[in-house]
Each structure stands twice: as C-alpha cells, then as structure tokens.
Amino acid sequence: MKIFKFGGASVKDAESIKNVVRVLQHEGFENTLIVISAMGKMTNAFEEIIHSYHTKKDDLSQKIEFVRTYHFNIIDNLFTNNKATIILEIEQFFGQLSGFLIKNKIKDYNFIYDQIIGFGELLSTKIVSIYLNEIGIVNSWIDVRNYIKTDDNYRDAYVNWESTLQNISTLNPNNLYITQGFLGRTPQGNTTSLGREGSDYSAAIFAYCLNADSLTIWKDVDGVLNADPRFFNNAQLLQQISYGEAIEMAFYGASVIHPKTLKPLENKNIPLFVRSFFDLESKGTIVGKGHHLLPEIPCFILKQQQILVSIAALDFSFMVEYNLSDIFKILHNYKLKVNLIQNSALSFSVCIEDKFNNFQQFLSEINQKYKVTYSENVSLYTVRHANEEAVNTIEEKGEILLKQATKGTVQLVLK
Ligand code: ADP
Ligand code: ASP
Ligand code: MG
C-alpha cells in the first residue's frame, strides 16, 4: 500500500481539488490511503469559532457562517449536478457542530477546542471523497477517529499505538481510502487532535501500521528546500536527506514536515517523498535511510514569535541542578516549548514558544522565586551545516541577543 497526504493548500478551492484528481490519475490510486487536511485556512477559521464560543462573543454565528459559505462555494464550483447527497452530508456535520455548541457543559478550553476543530477535516474529506466517487474514482471514506486512538491530552494527544495498530490492521489493503489527518479519539469517545499541522503525523501513523511501501506528502513547494522560501531568497531543493536530517530540521522548526512524522517511518524504513502537486514530473525530495544530504549545503530554519527569557536566582546563588529542574518543571506545567537553552553560572536563558497562551501565568509564578527578564517576539534562526558565509547572512538580519554553536549547527536569537 502507499499513503498520500494532501494538506490544506492542496484542497483550498475547487480548482485545487481538481488538481488532486490530476495527481491521482498521474500517480495511480490503487491500494492507496489518502490523508487530507482541512481546506485552505479552515483550521484557523475554526479556531476563531472556538474562541468566540469560549468567550461567549456575539460574533459566533457570523464565524460559523463564514465557514459554511466557504465550503458551499467549493461545493457549488465542484459539483455540477446531483448536489443533494453532498449537501445532506455537509448539513449533518453542521448539525453535529451546533448540537455540541448547545449541549456542551464542559468549560475546559482544550477539550472544547478538540470537539470543534476536527470539523474542518471531516468536511474536507467528505467533499473530496464524494467528488472522487462521482467522477468514477471509487473510494471509501473512513472516520479516522475509529482508527487512531489517543489519550485525553487535548490539542496534543498521545497516540495509543497498540489499539491504533489493531484498528488500522483491519483495513483492506486493496481499497482506496480517504480519511482525515490531525484527529483521534479517546477511549471515552471524545475527539482529540494531534497538534497543529499534525496531518503529516497521521499519515505516518497509517504508513507504519499498514507497513506501507511509501508515504508521499504533496506540497505547494518542490520538496524539502534548504530554507523556507517565504523568508529566504534562492531556497534550493534538497534532493535527498536522511531521516535524521529531516528530524533535526523539523525539530528546529522547518514547517514543511511535522516533527513527529519521521520516527514511525524510520522505524520501519518506509521512504518519505515530499513532492510538488504542481510539477508532477519533478521527483521532489526523498527522505530515507542512509540518504546523505544532497546537495550538501547549509540549511536555514526560522522560528518566529519566540520569547527569550533569562532567569537568575533572587539571592545570586548559582543556577545549578536544583534551580534548573524547578524551572523546567514550571515550564512544563505551562506547556511552554523550549527551543534553545543557554546556561551560565548566574543566569539561565531559554528561548520558548507559547503555543497555549500561558506565558503570563508562567511569569507570575516564576517571578515569585527568580529574577526574570524577557524579550518577546524574537526570532530563532538555526543554521545546519553552517559555514561562515551562511552565519553572516543571518547575523545581518537583526540585533543578536544570543548565539550558540555546536558541531555544524549555529543558532541565533535575533530581535
Ligand atoms: P500543507 O499544510 O498544505 O501540507 P504547509 O503550508 O504546512 O503545507 O507546508 C508547506 C510550506 O512549508 C511551504 O509553502 C513553505 O512555505 C513552508 N516551508 C517551511 N520550511 C520549508 C522548507 N525547508 N522546505 C520547503 N518548504 C518549507
Ligand atoms: N488542519 C490542521 C492544521 O491546519 C492539521 C494539518 O493541516 O496538518 O493545523
Ligand atoms: Mg499545513
């Protein structure tokens, strides 16, 4: 079997969905499982719905209407006749959404988030699946939540591999399946999500559990480049990279692949192809075992909206194991992601990411025990396979707040 993953950009409008058909016709779609994300920026639009609902704002119905109109526009442009089936299916999802909004009594933000956010993927996969069936590409739509089982760590759920493997093994390898990325379900039956951009990971979970021959992630870029083309001029295609290199790049923030994607593939030696959905003749990037970086050039990774925090003891004692473990515990409690650490005798600096909006709470706790200074909205640049010229180009981009170099990797925090 082979696994394909199409992200939001590849299903953002009717034309893009027709392009997915072109990809399938070109590549073949026998024995294939296709993981699809929410359309375009719909996950962000659902985040706005969640926010309105949670804060009881009166623009809630307006936000829902925006999402409805977006999907119905696509349906209008995609289906020429016989819209009854698709409309009925889509209305069911909107019915389930309103049902939840009315009945829900639980106030926990992360729980609410996961019960709502997944409608983006449910809607997109339903539309694509019905469209493919209509044009003769016979497929089965499956609800991923019946297959990927997780704990109840909402918005960043951990996969229960044992039951997930059991469930996925029941799939028929001779079928064409369409399913959602990003989602799972707890043993209690609640929807969970695997973290933003988590559909790549979902695709890797299926690849692992089905012993797939390969996973292909279809992108709006030529493959994995040596830098994000949105922020760096002249980004170049990496023809091949090892799992290890891809893990490092994704870990440091190369948003082209979700960091959790690589490990399941590496464990079963399943090759990952990252390819352009525009240019089907191009081979893109192959990520696999023993594939050394080709071409061997410096790779640049940018993480924006970081916070650089420096922490010192109030009594000027040294920053050693005791303090450090205490600080890490607090960081962990507020789900702050640490992207860089630097320690000296009297001060400890961390570059962190506040994905869950907890920084102010973290500050008020840590301020009670330590002397804290911080700088918000800084950028973390990582240069892998760094050389002097590469590092110079980054140093020119702003005021350097921190610089750290280890074996070929240089990291800089810039204001
Ligand atoms: P999707 O969600 O549709 O799968 P994303 O938008 O999440 O796609 O990922 C593709 C984008 O990732 C590209 O358009 C590019 O801007 C960005 N990107 C960041 N780093 C890299 C990189 N090293 N190589 C290629 N693309 C990158
Ligand atoms: N739709 C989700 C997101 O935008 C998951 C994904 O696309 O990978 O984060
Ligand atoms: Mg994405």
Short mmCIF file of C-alpha atoms and ligand atoms in Angstrom, two decimals:
data_model
loop_
_atom_site.label_atom_id
_atom_site.label_comp_id
_atom_site.label_asym_id
_atom_site.label_seq_id
_atom_site.Cartn_x
_atom_site.Cartn_y
_atom_site.Cartn_z
CA MET A 1 0.00 0.00 0.00
CA LYS A 2 1.02 3.58 -0.43
CA ILE A 3 -0.02 6.58 1.62
CA PHE A 4 -0.66 10.07 0.22
CA LYS A 5 -1.13 13.18 2.30
CA PHE A 6 -2.71 16.34 0.93
CA GLY A 7 -2.51 19.42 3.13
CA GLY A 8 -4.77 22.45 3.33
CA ALA A 9 -3.12 24.19 0.37
CA SER A 10 -3.85 21.26 -1.96
CA VAL A 11 -7.62 21.36 -1.28
CA LYS A 12 -8.13 25.08 -0.78
CA ASP A 13 -10.65 25.52 -3.60
CA ALA A 14 -12.45 23.62 -6.37
CA GLU A 15 -9.54 24.04 -8.80
CA SER A 16 -7.11 22.59 -6.26
CA ILE A 17 -9.36 19.59 -5.66
CA LYS A 18 -9.45 19.00 -9.41
CA ASN A 19 -5.66 19.14 -9.29
CA VAL A 20 -5.70 16.39 -6.64
CA VAL A 21 -7.56 14.29 -9.22
CA ARG A 22 -4.81 15.08 -11.73
CA VAL A 23 -2.21 13.89 -9.20
CA LEU A 24 -4.12 10.65 -8.58
CA GLN A 25 -4.56 9.97 -12.28
CA HIS A 26 -0.89 10.60 -12.90
CA GLU A 27 0.41 8.55 -9.95
CA GLY A 28 -2.22 5.81 -9.79
CA PHE A 29 -4.56 5.32 -6.88
CA GLU A 30 -4.76 1.57 -6.39
CA ASN A 31 -4.09 0.31 -2.87
CA THR A 32 -3.81 3.82 -1.58
CA LEU A 33 -4.85 5.52 1.62
CA ILE A 34 -5.19 9.28 1.36
CA VAL A 35 -5.00 11.57 4.37
CA ILE A 36 -6.46 15.04 3.83
CA SER A 37 -6.35 18.19 5.96
CA ALA A 38 -8.96 20.89 6.39
CA MET A 39 -9.36 23.10 3.32
CA GLY A 40 -7.09 26.14 2.99
CA LYS A 41 -7.01 28.08 6.23
CA MET A 42 -10.18 26.49 7.63
CA THR A 43 -8.43 25.29 10.80
CA ASN A 44 -7.72 28.92 11.64
CA ALA A 45 -11.36 29.77 10.91
CA PHE A 46 -12.48 27.00 13.28
CA GLU A 47 -10.08 28.37 15.90
CA GLU A 48 -12.00 31.64 15.65
CA ILE A 49 -15.29 29.80 16.14
CA ILE A 50 -13.82 28.12 19.22
CA HIS A 51 -12.62 31.44 20.59
CA SER A 52 -16.00 33.11 20.08
CA TYR A 53 -17.82 30.22 21.68
CA HIS A 54 -15.47 30.00 24.64
CA THR A 55 -15.53 33.73 25.34
CA LYS A 56 -19.28 33.93 24.59
CA LYS A 57 -18.81 36.60 21.93
CA ASP A 58 -21.80 37.53 19.83
CA ASP A 59 -19.99 37.03 16.52
CA LEU A 60 -20.23 33.23 16.84
CA SER A 61 -22.93 32.71 14.22
CA GLN A 62 -21.10 35.03 11.85
CA LYS A 63 -17.92 32.94 12.23
CA ILE A 64 -19.85 29.73 11.56
CA GLU A 65 -21.49 31.32 8.54
CA PHE A 66 -18.07 32.18 7.12
CA VAL A 67 -17.02 28.53 7.31
CA ARG A 68 -20.33 27.35 5.82
CA THR A 69 -20.11 29.74 2.91
CA TYR A 70 -16.50 28.74 2.22
CA HIS A 71 -17.41 25.06 1.89
CA PHE A 72 -20.65 25.64 0.00
CA ASN A 73 -18.82 27.83 -2.51
CA ILE A 74 -16.41 24.99 -3.18
CA ILE A 75 -19.29 22.54 -3.49
CA ASP A 76 -21.03 24.87 -5.96
CA ASN A 77 -17.94 25.08 -8.10
CA LEU A 78 -17.15 21.37 -7.90
CA PHE A 79 -20.44 19.57 -8.32
CA THR A 80 -22.42 20.30 -11.43
CA ASN A 81 -25.48 18.16 -10.83
CA ASN A 82 -26.84 15.99 -8.05
CA LYS A 83 -25.79 18.17 -5.12
CA ALA A 84 -28.39 16.59 -2.82
CA THR A 85 -26.10 13.89 -1.36
CA ILE A 86 -23.22 16.20 -0.62
CA ILE A 87 -25.46 18.89 0.85
CA LEU A 88 -27.12 16.35 3.14
CA GLU A 89 -23.74 15.06 4.37
CA ILE A 90 -22.37 18.54 4.96
CA GLU A 91 -25.51 19.67 6.77
CA GLN A 92 -25.10 16.70 9.10
CA PHE A 93 -21.70 17.97 10.19
CA PHE A 94 -23.03 21.48 10.79
CA GLY A 95 -25.89 19.88 12.73
CA GLN A 96 -23.40 17.98 14.90
CA LEU A 97 -21.43 21.18 15.45
CA SER A 98 -24.49 23.17 16.61
CA GLY A 99 -25.57 20.21 18.73
CA PHE A 100 -22.24 20.30 20.54
CA LEU A 101 -22.31 24.09 20.98
CA ILE A 102 -25.78 23.90 22.54
CA LYS A 103 -25.33 20.83 24.75
CA ASN A 104 -21.75 21.17 25.94
CA LYS A 105 -21.35 21.90 29.65
CA ILE A 106 -17.58 21.39 29.93
CA LYS A 107 -15.60 24.62 30.22
CA ASP A 108 -12.07 23.31 29.60
CA TYR A 109 -10.73 25.21 26.58
CA ASN A 110 -8.60 22.39 25.23
CA PHE A 111 -11.49 19.92 25.40
CA ILE A 112 -13.81 22.34 23.59
CA TYR A 113 -11.10 23.03 21.01
CA ASP A 114 -10.79 19.39 20.04
CA GLN A 115 -14.54 18.78 19.83
CA ILE A 116 -14.83 21.61 17.28
CA ILE A 117 -11.54 21.81 15.37
CA GLY A 118 -11.93 18.45 13.60
CA PHE A 119 -14.98 19.52 11.60
CA GLY A 120 -12.51 21.14 9.19
CA GLU A 121 -11.05 17.76 8.23
CA LEU A 122 -14.43 15.98 8.34
CA LEU A 123 -15.90 18.49 5.87
CA SER A 124 -12.93 18.47 3.51
CA THR A 125 -12.59 14.69 3.33
CA LYS A 126 -16.33 14.27 2.79
CA ILE A 127 -16.35 16.73 -0.08
CA VAL A 128 -13.30 15.19 -1.75
CA SER A 129 -14.49 11.62 -1.22
CA ILE A 130 -17.94 12.22 -2.69
CA TYR A 131 -16.45 14.16 -5.58
CA LEU A 132 -13.99 11.37 -6.41
CA ASN A 133 -16.76 8.78 -6.29
CA GLU A 134 -18.85 10.90 -8.57
CA ILE A 135 -16.15 11.14 -11.23
CA GLY A 136 -15.52 7.41 -11.04
CA ILE A 137 -12.61 7.18 -8.61
CA VAL A 138 -14.27 4.73 -6.28
CA ASN A 139 -13.17 5.17 -2.67
CA SER A 140 -14.28 4.58 0.91
CA TRP A 141 -14.46 7.50 3.32
CA ILE A 142 -13.41 6.46 6.81
CA ASP A 143 -13.62 8.34 10.08
CA VAL A 144 -10.04 8.41 11.35
CA ARG A 145 -11.29 8.61 14.94
CA ASN A 146 -12.36 4.96 14.66
CA TYR A 147 -8.74 4.05 13.93
CA ILE A 148 -6.33 6.41 15.68
CA LYS A 149 -6.80 6.10 19.43
CA THR A 150 -5.26 8.56 21.85
CA ASP A 151 -5.16 9.66 25.46
CA ASP A 152 -7.09 12.75 26.58
CA ASN A 153 -4.25 15.25 26.35
CA TYR A 154 -6.46 17.54 24.27
CA ARG A 155 -4.79 19.57 21.49
CA ASP A 156 -1.61 17.50 21.74
CA ALA A 157 -2.87 13.97 22.26
CA TYR A 158 -0.57 10.95 22.53
CA VAL A 159 -1.28 8.01 20.29
CA ASN A 160 -2.08 4.65 21.83
CA TRP A 161 -0.07 2.61 19.36
CA GLU A 162 -1.36 -0.76 20.42
CA SER A 163 -5.04 -0.16 19.77
CA THR A 164 -4.31 2.09 16.78
CA LEU A 165 -2.29 -0.69 15.16
CA GLN A 166 -5.06 -3.18 15.87
CA ASN A 167 -7.72 -0.93 14.32
CA ILE A 168 -5.72 0.04 11.25
CA SER A 169 -4.81 -3.59 10.57
CA THR A 170 -8.47 -4.28 9.82
CA LEU A 171 -8.35 -2.06 6.71
CA ASN A 172 -8.38 -3.79 3.33
CA PRO A 173 -5.07 -3.08 1.58
CA ASN A 174 -6.74 -3.37 -1.82
CA ASN A 175 -9.04 -0.40 -1.30
CA LEU A 176 -8.74 3.30 -1.93
CA TYR A 177 -9.45 5.10 1.33
CA ILE A 178 -9.97 8.75 2.10
CA THR A 179 -9.53 9.84 5.69
CA GLN A 180 -8.74 12.82 7.90
CA GLY A 181 -5.42 13.86 9.30
CA PHE A 182 -4.87 15.51 12.67
CA LEU A 183 -7.60 13.70 14.67
CA GLY A 184 -8.00 10.83 17.07
CA ARG A 185 -10.40 9.67 19.74
CA THR A 186 -10.14 8.86 23.44
CA PRO A 187 -11.43 5.60 24.92
CA GLN A 188 -14.33 7.71 26.28
CA GLY A 189 -15.29 8.65 22.73
CA ASN A 190 -14.16 12.28 22.66
CA THR A 191 -12.37 13.73 19.66
CA THR A 192 -8.73 14.69 20.12
CA SER A 193 -6.19 16.45 17.92
CA LEU A 194 -2.51 15.70 17.49
CA GLY A 195 -1.24 19.30 17.41
CA ARG A 196 -1.39 21.90 14.66
CA GLU A 197 -0.03 20.65 11.35
CA GLY A 198 -0.39 17.12 12.68
CA SER A 199 -1.78 15.55 9.49
CA ASP A 200 1.69 14.57 8.31
CA TYR A 201 1.99 12.60 11.52
CA SER A 202 -1.40 10.93 10.94
CA ALA A 203 -0.20 9.85 7.51
CA ALA A 204 2.96 8.39 9.04
CA ILE A 205 0.87 6.50 11.62
CA PHE A 206 -1.08 4.85 8.78
CA ALA A 207 2.13 4.15 6.88
CA TYR A 208 3.61 2.46 9.94
CA CYS A 209 0.54 0.41 10.81
CA LEU A 210 -0.06 -0.71 7.21
CA ASN A 211 3.63 -1.43 6.51
CA ALA A 212 3.25 0.90 3.55
CA ASP A 213 5.73 0.95 0.69
CA SER A 214 5.98 4.73 0.90
CA LEU A 215 4.43 7.95 2.15
CA THR A 216 4.12 10.91 -0.21
CA ILE A 217 3.35 14.37 1.14
CA TRP A 218 2.09 16.66 -1.65
CA LYS A 219 3.08 20.29 -1.26
CA ASP A 220 2.96 23.69 -2.91
CA VAL A 221 6.78 23.67 -3.00
CA ASP A 222 9.18 21.44 -4.94
CA GLY A 223 10.07 19.38 -1.89
CA VAL A 224 12.14 19.98 1.20
CA LEU A 225 14.20 23.07 0.47
CA ASN A 226 17.26 24.28 2.34
CA ALA A 227 15.14 27.18 3.68
CA ASP A 228 11.55 28.34 3.85
CA PRO A 229 11.02 30.20 0.55
CA ARG A 230 8.64 32.64 2.25
CA PHE A 231 11.53 34.07 4.26
CA PHE A 232 14.69 33.26 2.31
CA ASN A 233 15.54 34.10 -1.29
CA ASN A 234 17.02 31.42 -3.53
CA ALA A 235 15.96 28.45 -1.43
CA GLN A 236 17.23 25.28 -3.08
CA LEU A 237 15.69 21.83 -3.37
CA LEU A 238 17.27 19.09 -1.28
CA GLN A 239 17.09 16.01 -3.50
CA GLN A 240 17.67 13.61 -0.67
CA ILE A 241 18.08 13.72 3.09
CA SER A 242 18.32 11.13 5.82
CA TYR A 243 15.61 10.55 8.42
CA GLY A 244 17.98 12.01 10.99
CA GLU A 245 18.49 15.20 8.99
CA ALA A 246 14.73 15.56 8.43
CA ILE A 247 14.05 15.00 12.12
CA GLU A 248 16.56 17.67 13.06
CA MET A 249 15.20 20.15 10.51
CA ALA A 250 11.59 19.56 11.55
CA PHE A 251 12.53 19.71 15.22
CA TYR A 252 14.27 23.06 14.77
CA GLY A 253 11.14 24.36 13.04
CA ALA A 254 11.20 23.62 9.29
CA SER A 255 7.43 23.65 8.98
CA VAL A 256 7.39 21.62 5.78
CA ILE A 257 7.16 18.36 7.78
CA HIS A 258 5.63 17.87 11.21
CA PRO A 259 8.43 16.71 13.55
CA LYS A 260 6.59 13.60 14.77
CA THR A 261 6.24 12.26 11.21
CA LEU A 262 9.70 10.85 10.76
CA LYS A 263 10.18 8.40 13.62
CA PRO A 264 7.41 5.92 12.69
CA LEU A 265 8.73 5.91 9.12
CA GLU A 266 12.33 5.45 10.18
CA ASN A 267 11.42 2.56 12.47
CA LYS A 268 10.04 0.61 9.51
CA ASN A 269 12.36 2.07 6.92
CA ILE A 270 9.47 3.50 4.90
CA PRO A 271 10.64 6.15 2.42
CA LEU A 272 9.04 9.60 2.58
CA PHE A 273 8.62 11.56 -0.63
CA VAL A 274 7.92 15.27 -0.42
CA ARG A 275 6.67 16.38 -3.81
CA SER A 276 5.09 19.30 -5.62
CA PHE A 277 1.43 18.90 -6.52
CA PHE A 278 2.01 21.31 -9.40
CA ASP A 279 5.04 19.73 -11.03
CA LEU A 280 4.37 16.02 -11.27
CA GLU A 281 7.45 15.32 -13.36
CA SER A 282 9.73 16.54 -10.59
CA LYS A 283 10.94 13.92 -8.12
CA GLY A 284 10.98 16.26 -5.14
CA THR A 285 12.81 15.12 -2.02
CA ILE A 286 13.33 11.58 -0.84
CA VAL A 287 13.81 11.10 2.87
CA GLY A 288 15.22 7.71 3.71
CA LYS A 289 17.80 5.60 5.41
CA GLY A 290 21.40 6.44 4.63
CA HIS A 291 20.45 9.21 2.20
CA HIS A 292 23.12 11.77 2.91
CA LEU A 293 22.23 15.41 2.37
CA LEU A 294 22.26 16.20 -1.34
CA PRO A 295 23.35 18.81 -2.27
CA GLU A 296 25.44 19.37 0.81
CA ILE A 297 24.60 22.99 1.54
CA PRO A 298 23.76 24.99 4.67
CA CYS A 299 20.10 24.71 5.73
CA PHE A 300 18.28 27.63 7.34
CA ILE A 301 15.35 27.32 9.71
CA LEU A 302 13.39 30.21 11.15
CA LYS A 303 11.06 30.14 14.14
CA GLN A 304 9.22 33.37 14.71
CA GLN A 305 7.34 34.70 17.72
CA GLN A 306 9.69 33.28 20.28
CA ILE A 307 10.25 34.62 23.77
CA LEU A 308 13.75 34.81 25.14
CA VAL A 309 13.66 34.50 28.92
CA SER A 310 16.63 34.96 31.25
CA ILE A 311 16.27 33.64 34.74
CA ALA A 312 18.56 34.23 37.72
CA ALA A 313 18.24 33.32 41.38
CA LEU A 314 17.00 36.10 43.67
CA ASP A 315 19.86 35.57 46.09
CA PHE A 316 22.55 35.47 43.37
CA SER A 317 23.20 31.79 44.00
CA PHE A 318 24.38 29.67 41.07
CA MET A 319 21.98 28.29 38.51
CA VAL A 320 22.56 24.60 39.05
CA GLU A 321 20.62 21.34 39.00
CA TYR A 322 18.24 22.24 41.80
CA ASN A 323 17.06 25.54 40.23
CA LEU A 324 17.14 24.20 36.73
CA SER A 325 14.91 21.22 37.46
CA ASP A 326 12.50 23.54 39.26
CA ILE A 327 12.39 25.89 36.25
CA PHE A 328 11.86 23.05 33.80
CA LYS A 329 9.03 21.73 35.89
CA ILE A 330 7.30 25.12 35.78
CA LEU A 331 7.91 25.43 32.02
CA HIS A 332 6.41 22.00 31.53
CA ASN A 333 3.38 22.77 33.68
CA TYR A 334 2.54 25.74 31.45
CA LYS A 335 3.19 23.72 28.25
CA LEU A 336 5.88 26.16 27.14
CA LYS A 337 8.03 24.63 24.45
CA VAL A 338 11.76 25.15 24.96
CA ASN A 339 13.63 25.64 21.69
CA LEU A 340 17.04 26.69 22.99
CA ILE A 341 18.85 26.64 26.30
CA GLN A 342 21.91 28.53 27.44
CA ASN A 343 23.31 28.36 30.91
CA SER A 344 25.93 30.35 32.78
CA ALA A 345 26.85 30.40 36.45
CA LEU A 346 24.36 33.09 37.40
CA SER A 347 21.80 33.07 34.69
CA PHE A 348 19.83 30.63 32.62
CA SER A 349 18.33 31.61 29.26
CA VAL A 350 15.64 29.80 27.32
CA CYS A 351 14.04 30.58 24.03
CA ILE A 352 10.45 29.43 24.30
CA GLU A 353 7.25 29.20 22.34
CA ASP A 354 3.90 29.94 23.97
CA LYS A 355 1.56 27.81 21.86
CA PHE A 356 -1.09 27.60 24.53
CA ASN A 357 -1.13 31.23 25.67
CA ASN A 358 0.21 30.52 29.14
CA PHE A 359 3.19 32.87 29.28
CA GLN A 360 1.65 35.49 31.58
CA GLN A 361 0.62 32.82 34.11
CA PHE A 362 4.08 31.30 33.87
CA LEU A 363 5.63 34.72 34.53
CA SER A 364 3.60 35.39 37.63
CA GLU A 365 4.65 32.06 39.10
CA ILE A 366 8.32 32.22 38.18
CA ASN A 367 8.64 35.86 39.27
CA GLN A 368 7.92 34.80 42.83
CA LYS A 369 11.08 32.71 43.00
CA TYR A 370 13.51 34.15 40.46
CA LYS A 371 14.65 37.35 38.86
CA VAL A 372 13.29 37.23 35.32
CA THR A 373 13.85 39.38 32.26
CA TYR A 374 12.41 38.61 28.86
CA SER A 375 12.16 39.78 25.31
CA GLU A 376 9.04 38.96 23.33
CA ASN A 377 8.56 38.50 19.61
CA VAL A 378 12.13 37.48 18.84
CA SER A 379 13.21 35.14 16.03
CA LEU A 380 15.21 31.97 16.39
CA TYR A 381 17.38 31.10 13.40
CA THR A 382 19.04 27.73 13.12
CA VAL A 383 21.72 27.07 10.52
CA ARG A 384 22.60 23.43 9.95
CA HIS A 385 25.75 22.50 8.05
CA ALA A 386 26.74 26.04 8.81
CA ASN A 387 29.69 27.87 7.32
CA GLU A 388 30.90 31.38 7.98
CA GLU A 389 29.15 32.91 4.99
CA ALA A 390 25.82 31.31 5.93
CA VAL A 391 26.03 32.55 9.51
CA ASN A 392 26.96 36.05 8.32
CA THR A 393 23.82 36.33 6.23
CA ILE A 394 21.73 35.65 9.33
CA GLU A 395 23.70 37.96 11.58
CA GLU A 396 22.85 40.82 9.23
CA LYS A 397 19.15 40.33 9.83
CA GLY A 398 18.90 41.98 13.24
CA GLU A 399 20.28 42.58 16.69
CA ILE A 400 21.85 39.39 18.07
CA LEU A 401 20.54 38.58 21.54
CA LEU A 402 22.08 35.15 21.81
CA LYS A 403 24.31 32.91 19.72
CA GLN A 404 25.15 29.27 20.22
CA ALA A 405 27.26 26.94 18.13
CA THR A 406 27.52 23.17 18.28
CA LYS A 407 29.03 20.78 15.71
CA GLY A 408 27.96 22.39 12.46
CA THR A 409 24.75 23.86 13.89
CA VAL A 410 24.59 27.54 14.78
CA GLN A 411 21.57 29.08 16.47
CA LEU A 412 20.91 32.78 16.79
CA VAL A 413 18.18 34.65 18.61
CA LEU A 414 17.55 37.97 16.89
CA LYS A 415 15.40 40.96 17.77
P1 ADP B 1 0.20 21.89 3.87
O1 ADP B 1 -0.40 22.23 5.20
O2 ADP B 1 -0.66 22.27 2.72
O3 ADP B 1 0.67 20.48 3.80
P2 ADP B 1 2.21 23.74 4.67
O4 ADP B 1 1.80 25.12 4.25
O5 ADP B 1 2.04 23.35 6.09
O6 ADP B 1 1.50 22.74 3.68
O7 ADP B 1 3.73 23.46 4.27
C1 ADP B 1 4.26 23.92 3.06
C2 ADP B 1 5.00 25.21 3.30
O8 ADP B 1 6.08 24.96 4.19
C3 ADP B 1 5.67 25.77 2.09
O9 ADP B 1 4.79 26.54 1.31
C4 ADP B 1 6.82 26.58 2.67
O10 ADP B 1 6.48 27.94 2.76
C5 ADP B 1 6.96 26.05 4.09
N1 ADP B 1 8.33 25.63 4.41
C6 ADP B 1 8.97 25.90 5.58
N2 ADP B 1 10.19 25.38 5.58
C7 ADP B 1 10.36 24.77 4.39
C8 ADP B 1 11.43 24.02 3.82
N3 ADP B 1 12.59 23.82 4.46
N4 ADP B 1 11.25 23.50 2.59
C9 ADP B 1 10.09 23.68 1.93
N5 ADP B 1 9.03 24.37 2.42
C10 ADP B 1 9.16 24.92 3.64
N1 ASP B 2 -5.65 21.19 9.62
C1 ASP B 2 -4.69 21.11 10.69
C2 ASP B 2 -3.88 22.38 10.77
O1 ASP B 2 -4.03 23.24 9.93
C3 ASP B 2 -3.80 19.92 10.59
C4 ASP B 2 -2.91 19.89 9.37
O2 ASP B 2 -3.22 20.52 8.36
O3 ASP B 2 -1.89 19.22 9.41
O4 ASP B 2 -3.13 22.52 11.70
MG MG B 3 -0.01 22.62 6.96
#
